[in-house]
Amino acid sequence: MNKPSLTRGFCFAFFLGRFGALFFIAILFGFSINALAQKQNLQIPTFTTWLCPENASSRATDFIGNYRVFAPNNAAVLAAFKDIAKRNSGTLFVVGKFPSKSNFISFGKVSISAESATAGQHELTYENIALKPSMLKLSYAISPKFKKEDFDLFVDDDVRIAEIIFVENTPDVETARLVESYLAIKYSINISENTKNELRYYINTDAGKVWDYPTDALYDEEILALGRADNLKLYQTQTYTTDAENIKLSFTEDAQLGAMPNVDVANQSLLVLSKKQDQLLHNFCGGTTSKQPWKLNMYNWQPTNPKRAFLWVDS
């Protein structure tokens, strides 16, 4: 695979003073047009069911990143799971906040708990997803002997759903990683901590890696991104860490939580800012790479894109 068209040039310019309890940093970046040919875009699978915050008519006050979650037992959420329950096989991606309970989501013959899920007679186990914003991926196939009238539908009141994607035909590894990368970028959910090193990467829609292991492995505590990908309905000019509090990255200075500032960003452009663990924000330009607390990757960045971004860090 050819190396992605990445341009890396960055400087942290620190303004004197504080804004409340936050450090305020302007990130200025320069770039050059990379002459490498554009790769062939990945084929985005047809999502059988796709429910995202932009479709929400009723939202809770909770946020994951810069996006409000759906209100408890929202009709659109129930309708999405009801539609998925009609299908015996596929891959489900769901982002949300989940309680430490058993069977907090049930649809068809699928039941989801904090550390495992059952699909028909099969059990799938995974790392505990309770009490923190999480992304869950489930691939399953259920015997067609189960009748439609056997289907259950239940979503616990403590569940907060941000986005649901279901693909009826199981996607290949690279396409599944694209969906995971899109959701991770959108909600600032860190997938770089995967215990399988071969899955610790983020890709763009042309299969170029925008965060990679081991190249970027030191910078895996927080991974934030701004950019645009029309075929994934991603237009992100502001983002927060998953808790919607500690770190904010935006192309404008004054946008509030939940807002998406209107900024001109070229399609397929992506800016990825990643943070090294246990580092304080005291380094200035000219510091060695080993001491830089942040790393900036710009992918397919165009001259018409913003020339600066603003970073707020809770001190």
Coordinates of C-alpha atoms in Angstrom, one line a residue:
M1 CA 0.0 0.0 0.0
N2 CA 1.3 3.4 -0.9
K3 CA 2.0 5.8 1.9
P4 CA -0.8 8.4 2.5
S5 CA -0.5 11.9 1.3
L6 CA 0.4 13.4 4.6
T7 CA 1.9 16.8 5.3
R8 CA 3.3 17.5 8.7
G9 CA 4.2 21.0 9.8
F10 CA 3.1 22.6 13.0
C11 CA 3.8 25.1 15.7
F12 CA 2.2 25.7 19.1
A13 CA 1.8 29.4 19.7
F14 CA 1.0 30.0 23.4
F15 CA -1.0 33.1 24.3
L16 CA -0.4 34.6 27.7
G17 CA -3.2 34.4 30.2
R18 CA -6.0 31.9 30.9
F19 CA -9.6 31.7 30.0
G20 CA -11.3 30.5 33.1
A21 CA -9.7 27.2 34.1
L22 CA -8.5 26.5 30.5
F23 CA -5.3 26.9 28.6
F24 CA -6.0 28.4 25.2
I25 CA -3.7 27.6 22.4
A26 CA -3.7 28.6 18.7
I27 CA -2.2 26.0 16.3
L28 CA -0.8 27.5 13.2
F29 CA 0.0 25.2 10.3
G30 CA 1.6 25.4 7.0
F31 CA 1.4 22.9 4.2
S32 CA 2.5 22.1 0.7
I33 CA 0.6 20.2 -2.0
N34 CA 1.7 16.6 -2.2
A35 CA 2.2 15.4 -5.7
L36 CA 1.3 11.8 -5.0
A37 CA -1.7 10.6 -7.0
Q38 CA -5.0 10.3 -5.2
K39 CA -5.8 6.7 -4.3
Q40 CA -9.0 4.9 -5.2
N41 CA -11.7 5.5 -2.6
L42 CA -12.9 2.6 -0.5
Q43 CA -16.3 1.4 -1.5
I44 CA -18.6 2.5 1.3
P45 CA -21.0 -0.3 2.1
T46 CA -24.7 0.3 1.9
F47 CA -25.9 0.9 5.4
T48 CA -29.1 -1.1 5.9
T49 CA -29.8 1.1 9.0
W50 CA -28.1 4.4 9.8
L51 CA -29.2 6.6 12.6
C52 CA -27.0 9.6 13.6
P53 CA -27.5 12.7 15.8
E54 CA -28.3 14.8 12.7
N55 CA -31.5 12.8 12.4
A56 CA -32.5 13.4 16.0
S57 CA -35.9 15.0 16.7
S58 CA -35.6 14.4 20.5
R59 CA -32.3 14.7 22.2
A60 CA -31.0 14.3 25.8
T61 CA -28.9 16.9 27.5
D62 CA -25.9 14.5 27.5
F63 CA -23.1 14.7 25.0
I64 CA -20.5 12.4 23.5
G65 CA -17.8 14.6 22.1
N66 CA -19.6 17.5 20.4
Y67 CA -22.8 15.6 19.7
R68 CA -26.0 15.3 21.8
V69 CA -27.2 11.8 22.3
F70 CA -30.7 10.6 21.7
A71 CA -33.2 10.9 24.6
P72 CA -34.1 7.7 26.5
N73 CA -36.3 5.4 24.5
N74 CA -36.3 7.8 21.6
A75 CA -38.8 6.6 18.9
A76 CA -36.1 6.8 16.2
V77 CA -33.7 4.6 18.3
L78 CA -36.5 2.0 18.9
A79 CA -37.4 2.0 15.2
A80 CA -33.7 1.5 14.2
F81 CA -33.4 -1.6 16.4
K82 CA -36.8 -2.9 15.3
D83 CA -35.6 -2.7 11.7
I84 CA -32.3 -4.4 12.5
A85 CA -34.2 -7.2 14.3
K86 CA -35.8 -8.2 11.0
R87 CA -32.4 -9.4 9.8
N88 CA -30.7 -12.6 10.9
S89 CA -27.1 -11.6 10.1
G90 CA -24.9 -8.5 9.7
T91 CA -22.6 -6.2 11.5
L92 CA -23.8 -3.6 14.1
F93 CA -21.8 -0.5 15.1
V94 CA -23.3 1.5 18.0
V95 CA -21.9 4.5 19.9
G96 CA -23.3 5.4 23.3
K97 CA -23.1 5.5 27.0
F98 CA -24.2 2.2 28.6
P99 CA -25.1 1.1 32.1
S100 CA -23.4 -1.6 34.1
K101 CA -26.4 -3.9 33.7
S102 CA -27.3 -7.1 32.0
N103 CA -29.4 -7.1 28.8
F104 CA -29.7 -3.3 28.5
I105 CA -30.5 -3.6 24.8
S106 CA -32.5 -6.4 23.2
F107 CA -33.7 -6.7 19.7
G108 CA -34.7 -9.8 17.8
K109 CA -32.5 -12.6 19.2
V110 CA -29.7 -10.2 20.1
S111 CA -29.1 -9.1 23.7
I112 CA -26.4 -6.7 24.7
S113 CA -24.8 -6.4 28.2
A114 CA -21.8 -4.5 29.5
E115 CA -19.2 -7.3 28.8
S116 CA -21.0 -9.6 26.4
A117 CA -23.7 -10.1 23.9
T118 CA -25.8 -13.1 22.8
A119 CA -27.0 -13.6 19.3
G120 CA -29.2 -16.6 19.0
Q121 CA -27.3 -19.4 20.8
H122 CA -23.9 -17.7 20.5
E123 CA -22.2 -15.5 23.1
L124 CA -19.7 -12.8 22.2
T125 CA -17.5 -11.3 24.9
Y126 CA -15.6 -7.9 24.9
E127 CA -14.0 -5.4 27.2
N128 CA -16.4 -3.7 29.6
I129 CA -18.2 -0.8 27.9
A130 CA -20.2 0.4 30.9
L131 CA -20.2 3.9 32.3
K132 CA -18.0 5.6 29.7
P133 CA -18.7 6.6 26.0
S134 CA -18.0 3.5 24.0
M135 CA -18.2 2.1 20.5
L136 CA -19.4 -1.5 20.1
K137 CA -19.1 -3.6 17.0
L138 CA -21.0 -6.9 16.8
S139 CA -20.9 -9.3 13.8
Y140 CA -23.3 -12.2 14.0
A141 CA -25.4 -14.7 12.1
I142 CA -28.6 -16.2 13.6
S143 CA -30.3 -19.3 12.4
P144 CA -33.4 -18.5 10.2
K145 CA -35.4 -20.9 12.3
F146 CA -36.2 -18.0 14.7
K147 CA -39.6 -16.6 13.7
K148 CA -40.4 -12.9 13.5
E149 CA -42.9 -13.2 16.3
D150 CA -40.2 -14.4 18.6
F151 CA -38.4 -11.0 18.4
D152 CA -37.9 -8.9 21.5
L153 CA -37.4 -5.1 21.6
F154 CA -36.1 -3.3 24.7
V155 CA -33.7 -0.4 25.4
D156 CA -33.0 0.4 29.0
D157 CA -33.8 4.0 30.2
D158 CA -30.2 4.4 31.3
V159 CA -28.9 3.8 27.7
R160 CA -27.8 6.9 25.8
I161 CA -27.4 6.2 22.1
A162 CA -25.4 8.6 19.8
E163 CA -25.3 6.6 16.5
I164 CA -26.3 3.3 15.1
I165 CA -25.0 1.7 11.9
F166 CA -26.0 -1.7 10.6
V167 CA -24.6 -3.4 7.5
E168 CA -26.5 -6.5 6.5
N169 CA -23.6 -8.0 4.5
T170 CA -20.6 -8.3 6.8
P171 CA -17.9 -5.9 5.5
D172 CA -14.3 -6.8 5.0
V173 CA -11.7 -5.8 7.6
E174 CA -10.6 -2.6 5.8
T175 CA -14.2 -1.4 5.2
A176 CA -15.1 -2.2 8.8
R177 CA -12.1 -0.2 10.0
L178 CA -13.3 2.7 7.9
V179 CA -16.6 2.7 9.7
E180 CA -14.9 2.4 13.1
S181 CA -12.5 5.2 12.1
Y182 CA -15.4 7.5 11.1
L183 CA -17.2 6.9 14.4
A184 CA -14.0 7.2 16.4
I185 CA -13.1 10.5 14.7
K186 CA -16.6 11.9 15.1
Y187 CA -17.0 11.1 18.8
S188 CA -13.3 11.2 19.9
I189 CA -13.5 7.5 21.0
N190 CA -9.9 6.2 21.1
I191 CA -9.5 3.0 19.0
S192 CA -5.7 3.3 19.1
E193 CA -5.8 1.3 22.4
N194 CA -6.9 -1.9 20.7
T195 CA -5.1 -4.9 22.1
K196 CA -4.4 -6.1 18.5
N197 CA -1.7 -3.9 17.1
E198 CA -2.8 -4.6 13.5
L199 CA -6.1 -2.9 14.3
R200 CA -4.6 0.2 16.0
Y201 CA -5.0 2.6 13.2
Y202 CA -7.4 5.1 11.7
I203 CA -8.0 5.3 7.9
N204 CA -9.6 7.8 5.6
T205 CA -12.0 6.9 2.7
D206 CA -9.1 6.2 0.3
A207 CA -7.6 3.7 2.7
G208 CA -4.7 6.0 3.7
K209 CA -3.8 5.7 7.4
V210 CA -4.2 9.0 9.2
W211 CA -3.1 7.6 12.6
D212 CA -0.9 4.5 12.5
Y213 CA 0.8 2.1 14.8
P214 CA 3.7 2.1 15.4
T215 CA 4.4 5.5 13.7
D216 CA 2.1 7.5 16.0
A217 CA 2.1 5.0 18.9
L218 CA 3.5 7.5 21.5
Y219 CA 0.6 9.8 20.9
D220 CA -2.4 7.7 21.8
E221 CA -3.9 9.2 25.0
E222 CA -6.3 11.4 23.0
I223 CA -7.0 11.5 19.3
L224 CA -9.1 14.4 18.0
A225 CA -9.9 15.2 14.4
L226 CA -11.5 17.9 12.2
G227 CA -12.4 17.5 8.6
R228 CA -14.9 16.5 6.0
A229 CA -15.9 13.2 4.2
D230 CA -19.1 13.6 2.2
N231 CA -19.6 9.9 1.5
L232 CA -19.8 9.4 5.3
K233 CA -21.8 12.6 6.0
L234 CA -18.9 13.8 8.1
Y235 CA -18.5 17.6 8.4
Q236 CA -16.6 18.4 11.6
T237 CA -15.2 21.8 12.3
Q238 CA -15.3 21.4 16.1
T239 CA -14.7 18.5 18.4
Y240 CA -14.4 17.6 22.1
T241 CA -13.0 14.7 24.0
T242 CA -15.7 12.1 24.7
D243 CA -16.6 13.7 28.1
A244 CA -17.4 16.9 26.2
E245 CA -15.2 18.8 28.8
N246 CA -11.5 18.3 29.0
I247 CA -10.2 19.2 25.5
K248 CA -11.8 21.2 22.7
L249 CA -10.4 21.6 19.1
S250 CA -12.1 24.0 16.7
F251 CA -11.5 26.1 13.6
T252 CA -13.1 29.1 15.4
E253 CA -12.6 30.7 18.7
D254 CA -16.1 31.2 20.1
A255 CA -18.3 28.2 19.2
Q256 CA -20.3 26.6 22.0
L257 CA -20.6 22.9 22.8
G258 CA -22.9 21.2 20.3
A259 CA -22.3 23.9 17.6
M260 CA -20.6 23.1 14.2
P261 CA -19.1 26.3 12.9
N262 CA -19.6 27.0 9.2
V263 CA -16.1 26.8 7.8
D264 CA -14.9 26.0 4.3
V265 CA -13.2 22.6 4.4
A266 CA -12.4 20.5 1.2
N267 CA -13.9 17.1 0.9
Q268 CA -11.7 14.2 2.0
S269 CA -9.5 16.6 4.1
L270 CA -8.6 15.6 7.6
L271 CA -6.6 17.1 10.4
V272 CA -5.7 14.7 13.3
L273 CA -4.3 16.0 16.5
S274 CA -3.0 13.4 19.0
K275 CA -1.7 13.7 22.5
K276 CA 1.1 11.9 24.3
Q277 CA 0.3 10.4 27.7
D278 CA 1.2 12.3 30.9
Q279 CA 2.5 15.4 29.2
L280 CA 2.1 19.0 30.4
L281 CA 1.4 21.8 27.9
H282 CA 4.6 23.8 28.4
N283 CA 6.6 23.1 25.2
F284 CA 7.2 25.8 22.6
C285 CA 8.2 25.6 19.0
G286 CA 11.6 24.2 18.5
G287 CA 11.4 21.5 21.2
T288 CA 12.5 18.0 20.3
T289 CA 10.0 15.5 19.0
S290 CA 10.4 13.4 22.1
K291 CA 9.3 16.3 24.2
Q292 CA 6.3 17.5 22.1
P293 CA 3.1 16.7 23.9
W294 CA 1.0 16.9 20.7
K295 CA 1.4 15.6 17.2
L296 CA -0.4 17.0 14.1
N297 CA -1.2 15.0 10.9
M298 CA -2.8 16.7 8.0
Y299 CA -4.3 14.5 5.3
N300 CA -5.2 15.8 1.8
W301 CA -5.1 19.3 3.3
Q302 CA -5.9 21.9 0.6
P303 CA -4.8 25.6 0.3
T304 CA -8.4 26.7 0.7
N305 CA -8.8 24.9 4.1
P306 CA -8.4 26.9 7.4
K307 CA -4.9 28.0 8.2
R308 CA -5.3 27.7 12.0
A309 CA -7.1 25.8 14.7
F310 CA -7.8 26.5 18.3
L311 CA -7.2 24.1 21.2
W312 CA -8.6 24.5 24.7
V313 CA -7.2 22.2 27.4
D314 CA -8.7 21.9 30.9
S315 CA -5.9 22.6 33.4

